[in-house]
PDB file of C-alpha atoms and ligand atoms in Angstrom:
ATOM      1  CA  MET N   1     -11.528  83.886-116.276  1.00  0.00           C
ATOM      2  CA  MET N   2      -9.913  82.790-113.032  1.00  0.00           C
ATOM      3  CA  ARG N   3     -10.868  85.444-110.553  1.00  0.00           C
ATOM      4  CA  ARG N   4      -9.652  83.577-107.509  1.00  0.00           C
ATOM      5  CA  ASP N   5      -6.789  81.287-106.575  1.00  0.00           C
ATOM      6  CA  LEU N   6      -8.267  78.158-105.101  1.00  0.00           C
ATOM      7  CA  LEU N   7      -5.677  75.828-103.716  1.00  0.00           C
ATOM      8  CA  GLY N   8      -6.389  72.136-103.605  1.00  0.00           C
ATOM      9  CA  GLN N   9      -9.016  72.419-106.334  1.00  0.00           C
ATOM     10  CA  ASP N  10      -8.280  68.869-107.465  1.00  0.00           C
ATOM     11  CA  MET N  11      -9.064  67.584-104.004  1.00  0.00           C
ATOM     12  CA  ARG N  12     -12.430  69.238-103.934  1.00  0.00           C
ATOM     13  CA  TRP N  13     -14.361  66.240-105.128  1.00  0.00           C
ATOM     14  CA  ASP N  14     -12.728  63.504-103.073  1.00  0.00           C
ATOM     15  CA  ARG N  15     -15.517  63.603-100.507  1.00  0.00           C
ATOM     16  CA  MET N  16     -18.084  62.692-103.081  1.00  0.00           C
ATOM     17  CA  LYS N  17     -16.012  60.228-105.056  1.00  0.00           C
ATOM     18  CA  ASN N  18     -18.025  57.308-103.749  1.00  0.00           C
ATOM     19  CA  ASN N  19     -21.072  58.932-105.265  1.00  0.00           C
ATOM     20  CA  SER N  20     -19.844  57.766-108.658  1.00  0.00           C
ATOM     21  CA  LYS N  21     -23.252  57.937-110.332  1.00  0.00           C
ATOM     22  CA  TYR N  22     -23.104  61.705-109.872  1.00  0.00           C
ATOM     23  CA  THR N  23     -19.588  62.281-111.213  1.00  0.00           C
ATOM     24  CA  ASP N  24     -20.769  64.490-114.078  1.00  0.00           C
ATOM     25  CA  LEU N  25     -22.965  66.598-111.844  1.00  0.00           C
ATOM     26  CA  GLU N  26     -20.190  66.969-109.289  1.00  0.00           C
ATOM     27  CA  ALA N  27     -17.898  68.309-112.010  1.00  0.00           C
ATOM     28  CA  ALA N  28     -20.626  70.645-113.265  1.00  0.00           C
ATOM     29  CA  LEU N  29     -20.874  72.286-109.823  1.00  0.00           C
ATOM     30  CA  ARG N  30     -17.217  73.252-109.882  1.00  0.00           C
ATOM     31  CA  ILE N  31     -16.623  76.831-111.030  1.00  0.00           C
ATOM     32  CA  ASP N  32     -14.625  77.294-114.210  1.00  0.00           C
ATOM     33  CA  CYS N  33     -14.311  81.035-114.721  1.00  0.00           C
ATOM     34  CA  GLU N  34     -12.288  80.603-117.911  1.00  0.00           C
ATOM     35  CA  LYS N  35     -15.399  79.209-119.582  1.00  0.00           C
ATOM     36  CA  CYS N  36     -17.672  81.999-118.412  1.00  0.00           C
ATOM     37  CA  SER N  37     -18.492  85.444-119.731  1.00  0.00           C
ATOM     38  CA  GLY N  38     -17.958  87.011-116.299  1.00  0.00           C
ATOM     39  CA  LEU N  39     -21.624  86.661-115.434  1.00  0.00           C
ATOM     40  CA  CYS N  40     -21.323  87.237-111.691  1.00  0.00           C
ATOM     41  CA  CYS N  41     -19.378  90.465-112.318  1.00  0.00           C
ATOM     42  CA  VAL N  42     -22.301  91.830-114.356  1.00  0.00           C
ATOM     43  CA  ALA N  43     -25.539  90.160-113.330  1.00  0.00           C
ATOM     44  CA  LEU N  44     -25.314  90.688-109.576  1.00  0.00           C
ATOM     45  CA  TYR N  45     -26.347  93.696-107.538  1.00  0.00           C
ATOM     46  CA  CYS N  46     -23.279  94.641-105.465  1.00  0.00           C
ATOM     47  CA  MET N  47     -22.658  96.821-102.429  1.00  0.00           C
ATOM     48  CA  LYS N  48     -19.328  98.363-101.518  1.00  0.00           C
ATOM     49  CA  THR N  49     -20.024  97.562 -97.856  1.00  0.00           C
ATOM     50  CA  ASP N  50     -20.247  93.858 -98.761  1.00  0.00           C
ATOM     51  CA  GLY N  51     -16.708  93.897-100.146  1.00  0.00           C
ATOM     52  CA  PHE N  52     -17.259  94.784-103.789  1.00  0.00           C
ATOM     53  CA  PRO N  53     -15.467  97.655-105.571  1.00  0.00           C
ATOM     54  CA  ASP N  54     -18.552  99.869-105.803  1.00  0.00           C
ATOM     55  CA  ASN N  55     -22.292  99.964-105.347  1.00  0.00           C
ATOM     56  CA  LYS N  56     -23.540  98.518-108.610  1.00  0.00           C
ATOM     57  CA  GLN N  57     -26.947  97.768-110.091  1.00  0.00           C
ATOM     58  CA  ALA N  58     -27.690  94.270-111.356  1.00  0.00           C
ATOM     59  CA  GLY N  59     -26.918  94.042-115.077  1.00  0.00           C
ATOM     60  CA  VAL N  60     -24.188  96.692-115.019  1.00  0.00           C
ATOM     61  CA  PRO N  61     -20.631  95.379-115.605  1.00  0.00           C
ATOM     62  CA  CYS N  62     -18.155  95.953-112.795  1.00  0.00           C
ATOM     63  CA  LYS N  63     -15.675  98.665-113.743  1.00  0.00           C
ATOM     64  CA  HIS N  64     -12.852  96.125-113.333  1.00  0.00           C
ATOM     65  CA  LEU N  65     -14.266  93.551-115.744  1.00  0.00           C
ATOM     66  CA  ARG N  66     -12.072  93.510-118.844  1.00  0.00           C
ATOM     67  CA  ALA N  67     -13.211  92.936-122.423  1.00  0.00           C
ATOM     68  CA  ASP N  68     -11.899  89.352-122.236  1.00  0.00           C
ATOM     69  CA  PHE N  69     -14.091  88.772-119.126  1.00  0.00           C
ATOM     70  CA  CYS N  70     -11.084  88.703-116.775  1.00  0.00           C
ATOM     71  CA  CYS N  71     -10.815  90.869-113.679  1.00  0.00           C
ATOM     72  CA  ASP N  72      -8.152  93.539-113.976  1.00  0.00           C
ATOM     73  CA  ILE N  73      -7.521  93.549-110.214  1.00  0.00           C
ATOM     74  CA  HIS N  74      -7.668  89.772-109.802  1.00  0.00           C
ATOM     75  CA  GLY N  75      -4.249  89.598-108.133  1.00  0.00           C
ATOM     76  CA  GLN N  76      -5.111  92.407-105.738  1.00  0.00           C
ATOM     77  CA  LEU N  77      -8.545  91.335-104.518  1.00  0.00           C
ATOM     78  CA  ALA N  78      -7.256  90.210-101.116  1.00  0.00           C
ATOM     79  CA  LYS N  79      -5.019  93.266-100.659  1.00  0.00           C
ATOM     80  CA  LYS N  80      -7.905  95.553-101.577  1.00  0.00           C
ATOM     81  CA  LYS N  81     -10.195  93.661 -99.169  1.00  0.00           C
ATOM     82  CA  MET N  82     -12.720  92.744-101.857  1.00  0.00           C
ATOM     83  CA  ARG N  83     -14.376  90.172 -99.588  1.00  0.00           C
ATOM     84  CA  GLY N  84     -17.496  89.937-101.706  1.00  0.00           C
ATOM     85  CA  CYS N  85     -15.526  89.138-104.866  1.00  0.00           C
ATOM     86  CA  LEU N  86     -13.325  86.647-103.030  1.00  0.00           C
ATOM     87  CA  ALA N  87     -16.240  84.853-101.418  1.00  0.00           C
ATOM     88  CA  TYR N  88     -18.562  84.470-104.375  1.00  0.00           C
ATOM     89  CA  ASP N  89     -18.995  81.008-105.888  1.00  0.00           C
ATOM     90  CA  CYS N  90     -21.664  80.324-108.522  1.00  0.00           C
ATOM     91  CA  PHE N  91     -21.670  76.510-108.117  1.00  0.00           C
ATOM     92  CA  GLY N  92     -20.725  76.277-111.806  1.00  0.00           C
ATOM     93  CA  ALA N  93     -23.789  78.197-113.006  1.00  0.00           C
ATOM     94  CA  GLY N  94     -21.608  80.732-114.859  1.00  0.00           C
ATOM     95  CA  GLN N  95     -19.969  78.293-117.234  1.00  0.00           C
ATOM     96  CA  LYS N  96     -23.151  76.253-117.574  1.00  0.00           C
ATOM     97  CA  VAL N  97     -25.076  79.266-118.853  1.00  0.00           C
ATOM     98  CA  SER N  98     -22.151  80.578-120.924  1.00  0.00           C
ATOM     99  CA  GLN N  99     -21.287  77.240-122.541  1.00  0.00           C
ATOM    100  CA  SER N 100     -24.564  75.374-122.671  1.00  0.00           C
ATOM    101  CA  SER N 101     -27.636  77.597-122.378  1.00  0.00           C
ATOM    102  CA  TYR N 102     -26.077  80.255-124.641  1.00  0.00           C
ATOM    103  CA  ALA N 103     -23.359  78.383-126.513  1.00  0.00           C
ATOM    104  CA  ASN N 104     -22.763  80.916-129.270  1.00  0.00           C
ATOM    105  CA  GLU N 105     -23.756  84.214-127.714  1.00  0.00           C
ATOM    106  CA  ASN N 106     -23.246  86.242-124.580  1.00  0.00           C
ATOM    107  CA  TRP N 107     -24.431  89.443-122.924  1.00  0.00           C
ATOM    108  CA  LYS N 108     -21.853  91.454-124.871  1.00  0.00           C
ATOM    109  CA  THR N 109     -22.317  90.035-128.349  1.00  0.00           C
ATOM    110  CA  ASN N 110     -26.105  90.002-127.925  1.00  0.00           C
ATOM    111  CA  PRO N 111     -26.923  92.973-125.676  1.00  0.00           C
ATOM    112  CA  GLU N 112     -30.625  92.686-126.524  1.00  0.00           C
ATOM    113  CA  LYS N 113     -30.581  89.320-124.725  1.00  0.00           C
ATOM    114  CA  ALA N 114     -28.468  90.436-121.774  1.00  0.00           C
ATOM    115  CA  ASN N 115     -31.300  90.673-119.241  1.00  0.00           C
ATOM    116  CA  GLU N 116     -32.625  87.272-120.249  1.00  0.00           C
ATOM    117  CA  ILE N 117     -29.134  85.745-119.902  1.00  0.00           C
ATOM    118  CA  PHE N 118     -28.776  87.232-116.409  1.00  0.00           C
ATOM    119  CA  GLN N 119     -32.193  85.899-115.362  1.00  0.00           C
ATOM    120  CA  VAL N 120     -31.316  82.426-116.618  1.00  0.00           C
ATOM    121  CA  PHE N 121     -27.997  82.640-114.743  1.00  0.00           C
ATOM    122  CA  MET N 122     -29.766  83.499-111.479  1.00  0.00           C
ATOM    123  CA  ILE N 123     -32.154  80.551-111.872  1.00  0.00           C
ATOM    124  CA  VAL N 124     -29.384  78.099-112.785  1.00  0.00           C
ATOM    125  CA  PHE N 125     -27.338  79.394-109.840  1.00  0.00           C
ATOM    126  CA  GLN N 126     -30.166  78.499-107.465  1.00  0.00           C
ATOM    127  CA  LEU N 127     -30.623  75.083-109.078  1.00  0.00           C
ATOM    128  CA  HIS N 128     -26.896  74.329-108.857  1.00  0.00           C
ATOM    129  CA  GLN N 129     -26.813  75.464-105.243  1.00  0.00           C
ATOM    130  CA  MET N 130     -29.658  73.073-104.418  1.00  0.00           C
ATOM    131  CA  ALA N 131     -27.899  70.311-106.380  1.00  0.00           C
ATOM    132  CA  TRP N 132     -24.809  70.856-104.218  1.00  0.00           C
ATOM    133  CA  TYR N 133     -26.811  70.302-101.038  1.00  0.00           C
ATOM    134  CA  LEU N 134     -28.643  67.323-102.508  1.00  0.00           C
ATOM    135  CA  LEU N 135     -25.362  65.667-103.475  1.00  0.00           C
ATOM    136  CA  GLU N 136     -24.026  66.060 -99.970  1.00  0.00           C
ATOM    137  CA  ALA N 137     -27.330  64.845 -98.530  1.00  0.00           C
ATOM    138  CA  SER N 138     -27.153  61.753-100.734  1.00  0.00           C
ATOM    139  CA  SER N 139     -23.725  60.933 -99.334  1.00  0.00           C
ATOM    140  CA  LEU N 140     -24.920  61.299 -95.717  1.00  0.00           C
ATOM    141  CA  VAL N 141     -28.326  59.676 -95.616  1.00  0.00           C
ATOM    142  CA  THR N 142     -28.931  56.026 -94.817  1.00  0.00           C
ATOM    143  CA  ASP N 143     -32.747  55.905 -94.994  1.00  0.00           C
ATOM    144  CA  LYS N 144     -33.737  54.352 -98.334  1.00  0.00           C
ATOM    145  CA  ARG N 145     -36.940  56.364 -98.739  1.00  0.00           C
ATOM    146  CA  ILE N 146     -35.104  59.640 -98.226  1.00  0.00           C
ATOM    147  CA  SER N 147     -32.377  58.461-100.607  1.00  0.00           C
ATOM    148  CA  ALA N 148     -34.990  57.832-103.283  1.00  0.00           C
ATOM    149  CA  GLU N 149     -36.482  61.317-102.741  1.00  0.00           C
ATOM    150  CA  ILE N 150     -33.031  62.862-103.123  1.00  0.00           C
ATOM    151  CA  GLU N 151     -32.346  60.862-106.254  1.00  0.00           C
ATOM    152  CA  ALA N 152     -35.614  62.041-107.827  1.00  0.00           C
ATOM    153  CA  LEU N 153     -34.857  65.668-106.965  1.00  0.00           C
ATOM    154  CA  ILE N 154     -31.361  65.408-108.461  1.00  0.00           C
ATOM    155  CA  ALA N 155     -32.783  63.901-111.663  1.00  0.00           C
ATOM    156  CA  GLU N 156     -35.338  66.721-111.869  1.00  0.00           C
ATOM    157  CA  ASN N 157     -32.572  69.269-111.279  1.00  0.00           C
ATOM    158  CA  ASN N 158     -30.503  67.799-114.131  1.00  0.00           C
ATOM    159  CA  GLN N 159     -33.470  67.965-116.464  1.00  0.00           C
ATOM    160  CA  MET N 160     -34.234  71.578-115.571  1.00  0.00           C
ATOM    161  CA  THR N 161     -30.710  72.919-116.079  1.00  0.00           C
ATOM    162  CA  ALA N 162     -30.559  71.216-119.505  1.00  0.00           C
ATOM    163  CA  LEU N 163     -33.670  73.042-120.734  1.00  0.00           C
ATOM    164  CA  ALA N 164     -33.598  75.797-123.331  1.00  0.00           C
ATOM    165  CA  PRO N 165     -33.390  79.330-121.863  1.00  0.00           C
ATOM    166  CA  ALA N 166     -37.064  80.116-122.554  1.00  0.00           C
ATOM    167  CA  GLU N 167     -38.075  76.979-120.622  1.00  0.00           C
ATOM    168  CA  ILE N 168     -35.675  77.695-117.754  1.00  0.00           C
ATOM    169  CA  LEU N 169     -37.425  81.047-117.306  1.00  0.00           C
ATOM    170  CA  GLN N 170     -40.731  79.189-116.839  1.00  0.00           C
ATOM    171  CA  ILE N 171     -39.497  76.878-114.068  1.00  0.00           C
ATOM    172  CA  ASP N 172     -41.540  76.897-110.852  1.00  0.00           C
ATOM    173  CA  LEU N 173     -38.505  77.335-108.638  1.00  0.00           C
ATOM    174  CA  THR N 174     -40.520  77.845-105.445  1.00  0.00           C
ATOM    175  CA  ASN N 175     -42.241  74.492-105.795  1.00  0.00           C
ATOM    176  CA  TYR N 176     -38.958  72.674-106.432  1.00  0.00           C
ATOM    177  CA  GLN N 177     -37.248  74.562-103.610  1.00  0.00           C
ATOM    178  CA  THR N 178     -39.975  73.467-101.187  1.00  0.00           C
ATOM    179  CA  GLY N 179     -39.288  69.816-102.067  1.00  0.00           C
ATOM    180  CA  VAL N 180     -35.548  70.304-101.598  1.00  0.00           C
ATOM    181  CA  ASN N 181     -35.994  72.106 -98.268  1.00  0.00           C
ATOM    182  CA  GLN N 182     -38.230  69.336 -96.977  1.00  0.00           C
ATOM    183  CA  VAL N 183     -35.752  66.594 -97.801  1.00  0.00           C
ATOM    184  CA  LEU N 184     -32.789  68.572 -96.431  1.00  0.00           C
ATOM    185  CA  LYS N 185     -34.709  69.102 -93.216  1.00  0.00           C
ATOM    186  CA  LYS N 186     -35.262  65.359 -92.914  1.00  0.00           C
ATOM    187  CA  VAL N 187     -31.541  64.735 -93.411  1.00  0.00           C
ATOM    188  CA  SER N 188     -30.622  67.493 -90.948  1.00  0.00           C
ATOM    189  CA  ASN N 189     -32.973  66.058 -88.350  1.00  0.00           C
ATOM    190  CA  GLN N 190     -31.379  62.642 -88.769  1.00  0.00           C
ATOM    191  CA  LEU N 191     -27.942  64.147 -88.256  1.00  0.00           C
ATOM    192  CA  ALA N 192     -28.640  66.448 -85.322  1.00  0.00           C
ATOM    193  CA  ALA N 193     -27.746  65.344 -81.851  1.00  0.00           C
ATOM    194  CA  ASP N 194     -30.994  64.866 -79.913  1.00  0.00           C
ATOM    195  CA  SER N 195     -30.077  67.330 -77.180  1.00  0.00           C
ATOM    196  CA  PHE N 196     -29.596  70.199 -79.627  1.00  0.00           C
ATOM    197  CA  ASP N 197     -32.088  69.454 -82.328  1.00  0.00           C
ATOM    198  CA  LYS N 198     -35.227  71.168 -81.081  1.00  0.00           C
ATOM    199  CA  SER N 199     -34.411  74.590 -79.705  1.00  0.00           C
ATOM    200  CA  GLU N 200     -31.289  75.916 -81.345  1.00  0.00           C
ATOM    201  CA  ARG N 201     -31.094  79.687 -81.292  1.00  0.00           C
ATOM    202  CA  LYS N 202     -30.006  81.194 -84.569  1.00  0.00           C
ATOM    203  CA  ASP N 203     -28.100  84.341 -83.649  1.00  0.00           C
ATOM    204  CA  TYR N 204     -24.427  83.820 -82.825  1.00  0.00           C
ATOM    205  CA  PHE N 205     -23.089  87.104 -84.132  1.00  0.00           C
ATOM    206  CA  GLY N 206     -19.546  87.458 -82.739  1.00  0.00           C
ATOM    207  CA  LYS N 207     -20.054  84.644 -80.233  1.00  0.00           C
ATOM    208  CA  ASN N 208     -16.892  83.184 -78.798  1.00  0.00           C
ATOM    209  CA  PHE N 209     -17.052  79.372 -79.026  1.00  0.00           C
ATOM    210  CA  LYS N 210     -13.288  78.949 -78.847  1.00  0.00           C
ATOM    211  CA  ARG N 211     -12.345  75.263 -78.401  1.00  0.00           C
ATOM    212  CA  ALA N 212     -15.953  74.289 -77.557  1.00  0.00           C
ATOM    213  CA  ASN N 213     -17.359  70.868 -78.312  1.00  0.00           C
ATOM    214  CA  LEU N 214     -19.990  71.589 -80.976  1.00  0.00           C
ATOM    215  CA  ASN N 215     -20.285  68.065 -82.329  1.00  0.00           C
ATOM    216  CA  GLY N 216     -23.721  67.387 -83.810  1.00  0.00           C
ATOM    217  CA  ARG N 217     -24.954  70.941 -83.342  1.00  0.00           C
ATOM    218  CA  ASN N 218     -27.455  72.217 -85.876  1.00  0.00           C
ATOM    219  CA  PHE N 219     -26.400  75.694 -87.020  1.00  0.00           C
ATOM    220  CA  SER N 220     -28.487  75.607 -90.183  1.00  0.00           C
ATOM    221  CA  MET N 221     -29.474  79.143 -91.263  1.00  0.00           C
ATOM    222  CA  ALA N 222     -27.742  80.591 -88.165  1.00  0.00           C
ATOM    223  CA  LEU N 223     -26.218  84.064 -88.160  1.00  0.00           C
ATOM    224  CA  MET N 224     -22.576  83.359 -87.286  1.00  0.00           C
ATOM    225  CA  ILE N 225     -20.893  86.495 -88.600  1.00  0.00           C
ATOM    226  CA  ALA N 226     -17.534  86.967 -86.841  1.00  0.00           C
ATOM    227  CA  ALA N 227     -18.211  84.038 -84.505  1.00  0.00           C
ATOM    228  CA  ASN N 228     -15.071  82.469 -83.097  1.00  0.00           C
ATOM    229  CA  LEU N 229     -14.958  78.766 -83.950  1.00  0.00           C
ATOM    230  CA  GLU N 230     -11.202  78.422 -83.504  1.00  0.00           C
ATOM    231  CA  GLY N 231     -10.193  74.993 -82.291  1.00  0.00           C
ATOM    232  CA  CYS N 232     -13.810  73.791 -81.908  1.00  0.00           C
ATOM    233  CA  SER N 233     -14.798  70.186 -82.272  1.00  0.00           C
ATOM    234  CA  LEU N 234     -17.219  70.129 -85.219  1.00  0.00           C
ATOM    235  CA  THR N 235     -17.956  66.530 -86.152  1.00  0.00           C
ATOM    236  CA  GLY N 236     -21.433  66.230 -87.661  1.00  0.00           C
ATOM    237  CA  THR N 237     -22.020  69.952 -87.144  1.00  0.00           C
ATOM    238  CA  ASN N 238     -24.578  71.220 -89.638  1.00  0.00           C
ATOM    239  CA  PHE N 239     -23.790  74.575 -91.288  1.00  0.00           C
ATOM    240  CA  LEU N 240     -26.522  74.502 -93.928  1.00  0.00           C
ATOM    241  CA  GLY N 241     -27.066  78.115 -95.006  1.00  0.00           C
ATOM    242  CA  ALA N 242     -25.237  79.541 -91.959  1.00  0.00           C
ATOM    243  CA  ASP N 243     -23.768  83.005 -92.426  1.00  0.00           C
ATOM    244  CA  LEU N 244     -20.061  82.491 -91.718  1.00  0.00           C
ATOM    245  CA  ARG N 245     -18.781  85.835 -92.936  1.00  0.00           C
ATOM    246  CA  ASP N 246     -15.607  86.692 -90.997  1.00  0.00           C
ATOM    247  CA  ALA N 247     -16.097  83.694 -88.729  1.00  0.00           C
ATOM    248  CA  ASN N 248     -12.774  82.609 -87.272  1.00  0.00           C
ATOM    249  CA  ILE N 249     -12.009  79.061 -88.396  1.00  0.00           C
ATOM    250  CA  LYS N 250      -8.263  79.272 -87.901  1.00  0.00           C
ATOM    251  CA  ASN N 251      -6.689  76.105 -86.466  1.00  0.00           C
ATOM    252  CA  THR N 252     -10.071  74.396 -86.826  1.00  0.00           C
ATOM    253  CA  ASP N 253     -10.877  70.958 -88.179  1.00  0.00           C
ATOM    254  CA  LEU N 254     -14.036  71.118 -90.309  1.00  0.00           C
ATOM    255  CA  ARG N 255     -13.545  67.792 -92.069  1.00  0.00           C
ATOM    256  CA  GLY N 256     -16.502  66.186 -90.303  1.00  0.00           C
ATOM    257  CA  SER N 257     -18.836  69.186 -90.653  1.00  0.00           C
ATOM    258  CA  VAL N 258     -21.734  68.949 -93.072  1.00  0.00           C
ATOM    259  CA  PHE N 259     -23.499  71.144 -95.627  1.00  0.00           C
ATOM    260  CA  LEU N 260     -20.644  73.619 -95.916  1.00  0.00           C
ATOM    261  CA  THR N 261     -20.235  75.412 -99.232  1.00  0.00           C
ATOM    262  CA  GLN N 262     -17.224  76.987-100.900  1.00  0.00           C
ATOM    263  CA  MET N 263     -18.863  80.395-100.538  1.00  0.00           C
ATOM    264  CA  GLN N 264     -19.064  80.009 -96.743  1.00  0.00           C
ATOM    265  CA  ILE N 265     -15.426  78.932 -96.565  1.00  0.00           C
ATOM    266  CA  ASN N 266     -14.304  81.778 -98.831  1.00  0.00           C
ATOM    267  CA  ALA N 267     -16.095  84.267 -96.575  1.00  0.00           C
ATOM    268  CA  ALA N 268     -14.636  82.934 -93.314  1.00  0.00           C
ATOM    269  CA  ARG N 269     -11.173  83.549 -91.885  1.00  0.00           C
ATOM    270  CA  GLY N 270      -8.999  80.458 -91.931  1.00  0.00           C
ATOM    271  CA  ASN N 271      -5.313  79.696 -91.976  1.00  0.00           C
ATOM    272  CA  ALA N 272      -2.839  77.007 -93.002  1.00  0.00           C
ATOM    273  CA  LYS N 273      -3.969  74.855 -90.074  1.00  0.00           C
ATOM    274  CA  THR N 274      -7.650  74.940 -90.983  1.00  0.00           C
ATOM    275  CA  LYS N 275      -8.745  71.505 -92.167  1.00  0.00           C
ATOM    276  CA  LEU N 276     -11.563  71.399 -94.709  1.00  0.00           C
ATOM    277  CA  PRO N 277     -13.915  68.703 -95.958  1.00  0.00           C
ATOM    278  CA  SER N 278     -12.293  67.260 -99.066  1.00  0.00           C
ATOM    279  CA  ASN N 279     -15.062  68.535-101.352  1.00  0.00           C
ATOM    280  CA  LEU N 280     -13.971  72.104-100.556  1.00  0.00           C
ATOM    281  CA  CYS N 281     -10.732  73.913-101.273  1.00  0.00           C
ATOM    282  CA  ARG N 282      -8.559  76.360 -99.445  1.00  0.00           C
ATOM    283  CA  PRO N 283      -9.009  79.963-100.589  1.00  0.00           C
ATOM    284  CA  GLY N 284      -5.801  81.498-101.897  1.00  0.00           C
ATOM    285  CA  SER N 285      -6.577  84.665 -99.907  1.00  0.00           C
ATOM    286  CA  TRP N 286      -5.900  82.818 -96.625  1.00  0.00           C
ATOM    287  CA  ASP N 287      -2.239  82.742 -97.527  1.00  0.00           C
TER     288      ASP N 287
HETATM  289  S1  SF4 Q 301     -20.251  83.380-112.691  1.00  0.00           S
HETATM  290 FE1  SF4 Q 301     -19.086  81.675-111.769  1.00  0.00          FE
HETATM  291  S2  SF4 Q 301     -17.820  80.843-113.426  1.00  0.00           S
HETATM  292 FE2  SF4 Q 301     -18.519  82.913-114.041  1.00  0.00          FE
HETATM  293  S3  SF4 Q 301     -16.875  84.289-113.387  1.00  0.00           S
HETATM  294 FE3  SF4 Q 301     -18.393  84.234-111.734  1.00  0.00          FE
HETATM  295  S4  SF4 Q 301     -17.639  82.616-110.339  1.00  0.00           S
HETATM  296 FE4  SF4 Q 301     -16.570  82.355-112.308  1.00  0.00          FE
HETATM  297  S1  SF4 Q 302     -13.529  93.432-108.907  1.00  0.00           S
HETATM  298 FE1  SF4 Q 302     -13.142  91.767-110.361  1.00  0.00          FE
HETATM  299  S2  SF4 Q 302     -14.026  89.950-109.390  1.00  0.00           S
HETATM  300 FE2  SF4 Q 302     -14.899  91.742-108.345  1.00  0.00          FE
HETATM  301  S3  SF4 Q 302     -16.814  92.143-109.414  1.00  0.00           S
HETATM  302 FE3  SF4 Q 302     -15.226  93.402-110.369  1.00  0.00          FE
HETATM  303  S4  SF4 Q 302     -14.455  92.198-112.095  1.00  0.00           S
HETATM  304 FE4  SF4 Q 302     -15.593  90.816-110.771  1.00  0.00          FE
END
């Protein structure tokens, strides 16, 4: 089920190519909707105001999800301004759960297991999201002790996502998440320019940064909805967890920015002149 057109998909992994020991994991974090039972279109709670077709409870299939798990308005998502659908990226959790955790069953063929499948999907989504950040962290960090911590967390992540569904449901996600957050903070602190590291504000809703030099700024977890980043200089700029919905990244070079995700890029407004890190791809909706 390909719900979105993602141009340059093959380029997405160039940035991490040097991380050859993680090639399999890198591939596993790439969405493959054709191998998924449309999990995001069923498992998630959706709001019309967030750019989904309707308000929908978690566990209820979207009215546009077809029997073959394709979206019947796939080609019209941009025209219909379905920003939520266009932005969503499961970090490969959908096909992992559909193909591996539940190889011979799905929420439709086994409705009595549907809620369990959705819970497993939500846990694997969070693990894959953390794996994404850890992979990028591993490619940025130079400190050997931090590298070893990252390596251990990635190994633990791999083990957890390979568990049987019943064991995945028992995972202490909070404990693991705390370890990941701590190591990402160490990496972020190493990256941040000294002058900006300590007292960054976090609310930049609609702020006009046009053509500003934001090199080395730490925007992790910042609210940047509709901020104007057009033409900014963004080398080493940290966007970990920043809310970039409707942020203007037209004519902007983000190739040196760090901790960006496909979901952030999908949610922002770019154009043909936007330059992306090579581990991310250009959303078809920009064209
Ligand atoms: S859960 Fe992921 S793989 Fe499945 S349809 Fe949604 S985006 Fe695609
Ligand atoms: S409109 Fe399509 S992509 Fe969006 S939730 Fe419904 S089925 Fe999924």
